[in-house]
Amino acid sequence: HHLGDKEMWIRRLWPSVPHAHSRLFSQMECVSASPDVLVTRRICSSLMEHLIEERQFACWDSEDPMPRDVLLKECVGKSGILCTLNDKIDLELLNTCGEQLRVVSTMSVGVDHINVEECERRGIRVFFTPNLTETTAELAASLLLAVNRRLVESERAVRSGEWGAWKPEWLLGRDIFQSTVGVYGLGRIGEHFARIMLGFSPQKILYSGGRGRKPEAEERLRKLSGGTIPVQYVEDFNEFLASCDVVSNHCAYTSSTHHLFNEAAFQAMKSSAVLINTGRGKHVDQEALVHALQSGAIAGAGLDVTDPEPLPTDHPLLDLPTCLITPHIGSASIQTRRNMAQLALHQLDQGLQ
């Protein structure tokens, strides 16, 4: 039935899938015989059709988030929920679902939209999709290159007719070559970002945050550079910030990392430094960032995440030529989003076995 003019709530019983499909697909067959799974977004319809055999399920047939009231209504009686980061799986929803809920599979690497502690208390299994490492790291590198070389300003200059005779000091940017690259949070994404940076021959790579020094990651990075580029852990946050020409944030969001990049952090950074954030919007105090960019406390910022999302179009960050913001597209490549959907479906299947 229709809800409004644009969205439709659908229930489908997918036809059987021929056994000719690869083993990749066969793992998803016959999740259950009863209509007890809720899929909160239209995700990779070809996977839905090919991976689920004889499966009746409820799916919100839109790329836009399911309205909260509909989510609360339709989650009742479900044993499994496949959600995205826009769907708040909180105490209210868990109480509404009922005791039969066994699995929450989210198509995201972050789980801060899920009350994981309450799920664990109830014996509900929570799955996430960490298979977006390379794609997110590539975007962080892209943001850094764009901000460092002032690509947005340059493109605007071409369109506005500002481009005239060649000028020796017009639109000068900064090099990664021979710079000090800082990685805050040397996890999967942070390490891959560092791997990409090695190709630009920085002077050294510093990292901080997380659970301390990571000798194995250091060794992997050193081997890639043939031992020519030092990789060093810096425990003190302010010392780390003051030493870097680039700071790329890849840490997990927790209460201790809320507004980690605040006024004090920007004051500790070099005035020529750039901040890149592909972690969570709440890692950055955006009011402090506006002031830091306006005052020249730091040189630029590249953000793929903001708080809130989407960012209001009248937000002062959008008026700053030294700030590049993308709409949370860290994992937005064709193959990675397909892989995420596939993994989320597979984990839902395994959790309901």
Coordinates of C-alpha atoms in Angstrom, one line a residue:
H1 CA 0.0 0.0 0.0
H2 CA 1.1 3.6 -0.6
L3 CA 2.3 5.9 2.1
G4 CA 2.3 9.4 0.7
D5 CA 2.9 10.1 -3.0
K6 CA 6.4 8.8 -3.4
E7 CA 7.1 5.8 -1.2
M8 CA 5.5 2.4 -1.2
W9 CA 5.7 -0.3 1.4
I10 CA 6.1 -3.7 -0.3
R11 CA 6.0 -7.3 0.8
R12 CA 7.4 -9.8 -1.6
L13 CA 7.8 -13.6 -1.9
W14 CA 10.8 -14.0 -4.1
P15 CA 10.7 -16.8 -6.6
S16 CA 13.1 -19.7 -6.3
V17 CA 16.6 -19.1 -7.5
P18 CA 18.2 -21.7 -9.8
H19 CA 21.0 -23.6 -8.3
A20 CA 23.2 -22.5 -11.2
H21 CA 24.1 -19.4 -9.1
S22 CA 27.5 -19.3 -7.5
R23 CA 28.4 -20.4 -4.0
L24 CA 28.4 -16.7 -3.1
F25 CA 24.7 -16.6 -3.7
S26 CA 23.8 -20.1 -2.3
Q27 CA 24.8 -19.1 1.2
M28 CA 21.9 -16.7 1.2
E29 CA 19.2 -19.2 0.3
C30 CA 16.3 -20.1 2.6
V31 CA 16.8 -17.7 5.4
S32 CA 13.5 -18.7 6.9
A33 CA 10.1 -19.8 5.8
S34 CA 8.1 -17.2 7.7
P35 CA 7.8 -13.4 7.0
D36 CA 9.8 -12.2 9.9
V37 CA 12.5 -10.0 8.5
L38 CA 12.4 -6.2 8.1
V39 CA 14.6 -4.5 5.5
T40 CA 14.6 -0.8 6.2
R41 CA 15.8 0.4 2.9
R42 CA 16.0 -0.5 -0.8
I43 CA 19.5 -2.0 -1.1
C44 CA 20.9 -3.5 -4.2
S45 CA 17.7 -5.0 -5.5
S46 CA 19.6 -7.6 -7.7
L47 CA 21.1 -9.1 -4.5
M48 CA 17.7 -9.2 -2.8
E49 CA 16.3 -11.0 -5.7
H50 CA 19.1 -13.5 -6.3
L51 CA 20.3 -14.2 -2.7
I52 CA 17.0 -14.9 -1.0
E53 CA 15.1 -18.0 -2.1
E54 CA 11.4 -18.5 -1.1
R55 CA 11.7 -15.7 1.3
Q56 CA 8.8 -13.5 2.4
F57 CA 10.0 -10.2 3.9
A58 CA 9.0 -6.6 4.4
C59 CA 11.2 -4.0 2.6
W60 CA 10.9 -0.2 2.6
D61 CA 11.0 0.4 -1.2
S62 CA 12.8 3.7 -1.1
E63 CA 16.4 5.1 -0.9
D64 CA 15.2 7.5 1.7
P65 CA 15.0 6.5 5.4
M66 CA 11.9 4.8 6.7
P67 CA 9.8 7.2 8.8
R68 CA 10.2 6.5 12.5
D69 CA 6.5 5.8 13.0
V70 CA 6.5 3.3 10.2
L71 CA 9.7 1.6 11.5
L72 CA 8.1 1.2 15.0
K73 CA 4.9 -0.2 13.5
E74 CA 6.6 -2.6 11.1
C75 CA 9.3 -4.0 13.4
V76 CA 6.7 -5.7 15.6
G77 CA 7.0 -9.4 15.5
K78 CA 10.2 -9.5 13.4
S79 CA 13.1 -11.9 14.2
G80 CA 15.6 -10.0 12.1
I81 CA 16.2 -6.4 11.0
L82 CA 18.5 -5.2 8.3
C83 CA 19.1 -1.5 8.9
T84 CA 21.3 1.4 7.9
L85 CA 22.9 4.1 9.9
N86 CA 19.8 6.3 9.7
D87 CA 17.7 3.8 11.6
K88 CA 17.8 4.3 15.4
I89 CA 17.8 0.8 17.0
D90 CA 17.2 2.1 20.5
L91 CA 15.4 0.9 23.7
E92 CA 12.0 2.1 22.4
L93 CA 12.4 0.1 19.2
L94 CA 13.7 -3.0 21.0
N95 CA 10.8 -2.9 23.4
T96 CA 8.4 -2.5 20.5
C97 CA 9.9 -5.4 18.5
G98 CA 9.3 -8.0 21.2
E99 CA 11.3 -10.9 22.6
Q100 CA 11.5 -12.8 19.3
L101 CA 14.0 -10.3 17.8
R102 CA 17.3 -12.2 17.4
V103 CA 19.4 -10.3 14.8
V104 CA 20.2 -6.8 13.9
S105 CA 22.4 -6.5 10.8
T106 CA 23.4 -3.0 9.8
M107 CA 24.8 -1.9 6.4
S108 CA 27.4 0.3 8.0
V109 CA 30.8 0.1 9.7
G110 CA 29.6 2.2 12.7
V111 CA 27.1 1.0 15.2
D112 CA 26.5 4.2 17.2
H113 CA 22.9 4.2 16.0
I114 CA 22.3 0.8 17.8
N115 CA 22.0 0.3 21.5
V116 CA 24.5 -2.5 21.4
E117 CA 24.7 -2.9 25.2
E118 CA 20.9 -3.5 25.4
C119 CA 21.0 -5.9 22.4
E120 CA 23.7 -7.9 24.2
R121 CA 21.7 -8.0 27.4
R122 CA 18.7 -9.4 25.4
G123 CA 20.8 -11.9 23.5
I124 CA 20.3 -10.1 20.2
R125 CA 23.2 -10.6 17.8
V126 CA 24.5 -7.4 16.1
F127 CA 26.4 -7.5 12.8
F128 CA 28.1 -4.7 10.9
T129 CA 29.9 -4.4 7.6
P130 CA 33.6 -3.5 7.9
N131 CA 34.3 -4.2 4.3
L132 CA 34.6 -0.6 3.2
T133 CA 38.2 0.0 4.3
E134 CA 39.9 0.8 1.0
T135 CA 37.0 2.9 -0.4
T136 CA 36.8 5.1 2.6
A137 CA 40.6 5.5 2.8
E138 CA 40.6 6.6 -0.9
L139 CA 38.0 9.2 -0.2
A140 CA 40.0 10.6 2.7
A141 CA 43.0 10.8 0.4
S142 CA 40.8 12.5 -2.2
L143 CA 39.6 15.1 0.3
L144 CA 43.2 15.8 1.3
L145 CA 44.4 16.3 -2.2
A146 CA 41.4 18.5 -3.1
V147 CA 41.9 20.7 0.0
N148 CA 45.7 20.8 -0.2
R149 CA 45.7 21.8 -3.8
R150 CA 42.6 24.0 -3.5
L151 CA 40.8 22.2 -6.3
V152 CA 37.3 23.6 -5.3
E153 CA 38.6 27.1 -5.4
S154 CA 40.3 26.5 -8.7
E155 CA 37.3 25.0 -10.3
R156 CA 35.2 27.9 -9.2
A157 CA 37.7 30.3 -10.6
V158 CA 37.4 28.7 -14.0
R159 CA 33.6 28.8 -14.0
S160 CA 33.5 32.4 -12.7
G161 CA 35.9 33.7 -15.4
E162 CA 38.5 34.6 -12.8
W163 CA 41.1 32.6 -14.7
G164 CA 43.3 35.1 -16.5
A165 CA 47.0 35.3 -17.2
W166 CA 49.3 32.9 -15.4
K167 CA 50.2 34.3 -12.0
P168 CA 53.3 33.0 -10.0
E169 CA 51.5 33.1 -6.6
W170 CA 47.8 32.4 -7.5
L171 CA 46.0 29.5 -5.9
L172 CA 49.1 28.1 -4.3
G173 CA 48.5 24.8 -2.4
R174 CA 50.5 22.5 -0.2
D175 CA 52.4 19.3 -1.0
I176 CA 52.1 15.9 0.7
F177 CA 55.6 15.2 -0.5
Q178 CA 58.1 15.7 2.3
S179 CA 55.3 16.6 4.7
T180 CA 54.4 15.0 8.1
V181 CA 51.2 13.1 7.7
G182 CA 49.2 12.4 10.8
V183 CA 46.7 9.5 11.2
Y184 CA 44.5 9.6 14.3
G185 CA 43.2 6.0 14.7
L186 CA 45.4 3.5 12.9
G187 CA 42.7 0.9 12.5
R188 CA 41.8 -0.8 9.2
I189 CA 40.9 2.5 7.4
G190 CA 43.6 4.5 9.0
E191 CA 46.3 2.1 8.1
H192 CA 45.1 1.9 4.5
F193 CA 45.1 5.7 4.3
A194 CA 48.7 5.6 5.5
R195 CA 49.5 3.1 2.8
I196 CA 48.1 5.5 0.2
M197 CA 50.1 8.4 1.7
L198 CA 53.3 6.4 1.3
G199 CA 53.0 6.8 -2.5
F200 CA 53.4 10.6 -2.1
S201 CA 56.7 10.2 -0.3
P202 CA 56.0 12.1 2.9
Q203 CA 58.8 12.9 5.3
K204 CA 57.2 10.7 7.9
I205 CA 53.9 9.3 9.1
L206 CA 52.8 9.9 12.7
Y207 CA 49.8 8.2 14.4
S208 CA 48.0 8.5 17.6
G209 CA 44.8 7.5 19.4
G210 CA 43.3 4.1 19.6
R211 CA 44.7 1.6 22.1
G212 CA 48.3 2.7 21.9
R213 CA 51.3 1.7 19.7
K214 CA 50.8 -0.8 16.9
P215 CA 54.2 -2.4 16.1
E216 CA 52.7 -4.8 13.5
A217 CA 51.0 -2.0 11.6
E218 CA 54.2 0.0 11.8
E219 CA 56.2 -2.8 10.4
R220 CA 53.8 -3.4 7.5
L221 CA 54.0 0.3 6.5
R222 CA 57.8 0.4 6.8
K223 CA 58.1 -2.6 4.5
L224 CA 55.9 -0.9 1.9
S225 CA 58.2 2.1 1.9
G226 CA 61.4 -0.1 1.9
G227 CA 62.2 1.4 5.3
T228 CA 62.7 4.9 3.9
I229 CA 59.7 6.6 5.6
P230 CA 59.5 6.5 9.4
V231 CA 56.2 5.5 11.0
Q232 CA 56.0 6.6 14.6
Y233 CA 53.5 6.6 17.4
V234 CA 52.9 9.8 19.4
E235 CA 51.0 9.3 22.6
D236 CA 50.4 12.9 23.6
F237 CA 47.5 14.3 21.5
N238 CA 48.7 17.9 21.5
E239 CA 52.2 16.9 20.6
F240 CA 50.8 14.8 17.7
L241 CA 48.7 17.7 16.5
A242 CA 51.5 20.2 16.7
S243 CA 53.8 17.9 14.6
C244 CA 51.6 17.2 11.7
D245 CA 51.0 19.0 8.4
V246 CA 47.9 16.8 7.8
V247 CA 45.7 15.2 10.4
S248 CA 43.3 12.6 9.1
N249 CA 40.8 11.3 11.6
H250 CA 39.8 7.6 11.5
C251 CA 39.0 6.8 15.1
A252 CA 35.7 5.2 16.4
Y253 CA 33.1 7.5 17.9
T254 CA 32.7 7.2 21.6
S255 CA 31.9 9.6 24.5
S256 CA 35.6 10.1 24.9
T257 CA 36.1 11.2 21.3
H258 CA 33.1 13.5 21.2
H259 CA 34.3 16.9 19.9
L260 CA 37.9 15.6 20.0
F261 CA 38.8 18.3 17.5
N262 CA 37.8 21.4 19.4
E263 CA 39.1 24.9 19.9
A264 CA 42.1 23.6 21.9
A265 CA 43.0 21.0 19.3
F266 CA 42.9 23.6 16.5
Q267 CA 45.1 25.9 18.5
A268 CA 47.6 23.1 18.9
M269 CA 47.7 22.4 15.1
K270 CA 50.0 24.2 12.7
S271 CA 48.4 27.2 11.0
S272 CA 49.4 25.5 7.7
A273 CA 47.8 22.2 8.7
V274 CA 44.7 20.5 7.2
L275 CA 42.1 18.4 9.0
I276 CA 40.4 15.5 7.2
N277 CA 37.5 13.8 8.8
T278 CA 35.9 10.6 7.5
G279 CA 35.0 9.2 10.9
R280 CA 31.9 10.7 12.5
G281 CA 30.6 14.3 12.4
K282 CA 30.5 14.5 16.2
H283 CA 34.3 14.1 16.4
V284 CA 34.5 17.7 15.4
D285 CA 33.3 20.8 17.2
Q286 CA 32.0 22.5 14.0
E287 CA 31.6 25.9 15.7
A288 CA 35.2 25.8 16.7
L289 CA 36.2 24.6 13.2
V290 CA 34.4 27.6 11.6
H291 CA 36.4 30.0 13.9
A292 CA 39.7 28.1 13.3
L293 CA 39.3 28.4 9.5
Q294 CA 38.1 32.1 9.6
S295 CA 40.9 33.1 11.9
G296 CA 43.6 31.1 10.1
A297 CA 44.3 28.8 13.0
I298 CA 44.4 26.0 10.5
A299 CA 44.6 26.2 6.7
G300 CA 41.8 23.9 5.6
A301 CA 39.4 21.1 6.2
G302 CA 37.9 18.2 4.3
L303 CA 34.8 16.6 5.8
D304 CA 32.8 13.6 4.6
V305 CA 30.8 13.6 7.9
T306 CA 29.0 16.4 9.7
D307 CA 26.7 16.9 12.7
P308 CA 23.9 17.0 11.8
E309 CA 23.6 15.2 8.5
P310 CA 22.6 16.6 6.1
L311 CA 24.3 19.9 7.0
P312 CA 21.9 22.8 6.7
T313 CA 22.5 24.8 3.5
D314 CA 23.0 28.0 5.5
H315 CA 25.7 26.5 7.8
P316 CA 28.8 28.9 7.9
L317 CA 31.1 26.0 7.0
L318 CA 29.6 26.1 3.5
D319 CA 30.6 29.7 3.0
L320 CA 34.3 29.0 3.6
P321 CA 36.4 28.3 0.5
T322 CA 39.0 26.5 2.6
C323 CA 36.4 23.8 3.7
L324 CA 35.3 21.0 1.4
I325 CA 32.3 18.9 2.5
T326 CA 31.0 15.8 0.8
P327 CA 27.7 14.1 1.7
H328 CA 28.9 11.1 3.7
I329 CA 30.1 9.1 0.6
G330 CA 33.0 7.3 2.2
S331 CA 31.8 3.9 1.1
A332 CA 30.0 5.1 -2.0
S333 CA 31.6 3.1 -4.7
I334 CA 29.6 0.6 -6.8
Q335 CA 31.4 -2.5 -5.7
T336 CA 31.8 -1.5 -2.1
R337 CA 28.1 -0.8 -1.6
R338 CA 27.3 -4.0 -3.3
N339 CA 29.7 -5.9 -1.0
M340 CA 28.2 -4.2 2.1
A341 CA 24.7 -5.2 1.1
Q342 CA 25.8 -8.7 0.4
L343 CA 27.6 -9.0 3.7
A344 CA 24.7 -7.5 5.6
L345 CA 22.3 -10.0 4.0
H346 CA 24.7 -12.9 4.6
Q347 CA 25.1 -12.0 8.3
L348 CA 21.4 -11.7 8.7
D349 CA 21.1 -15.2 7.3
Q350 CA 23.8 -16.7 9.5
G351 CA 22.4 -15.0 12.6
L352 CA 18.9 -16.5 12.0
Q353 CA 20.2 -20.1 11.4

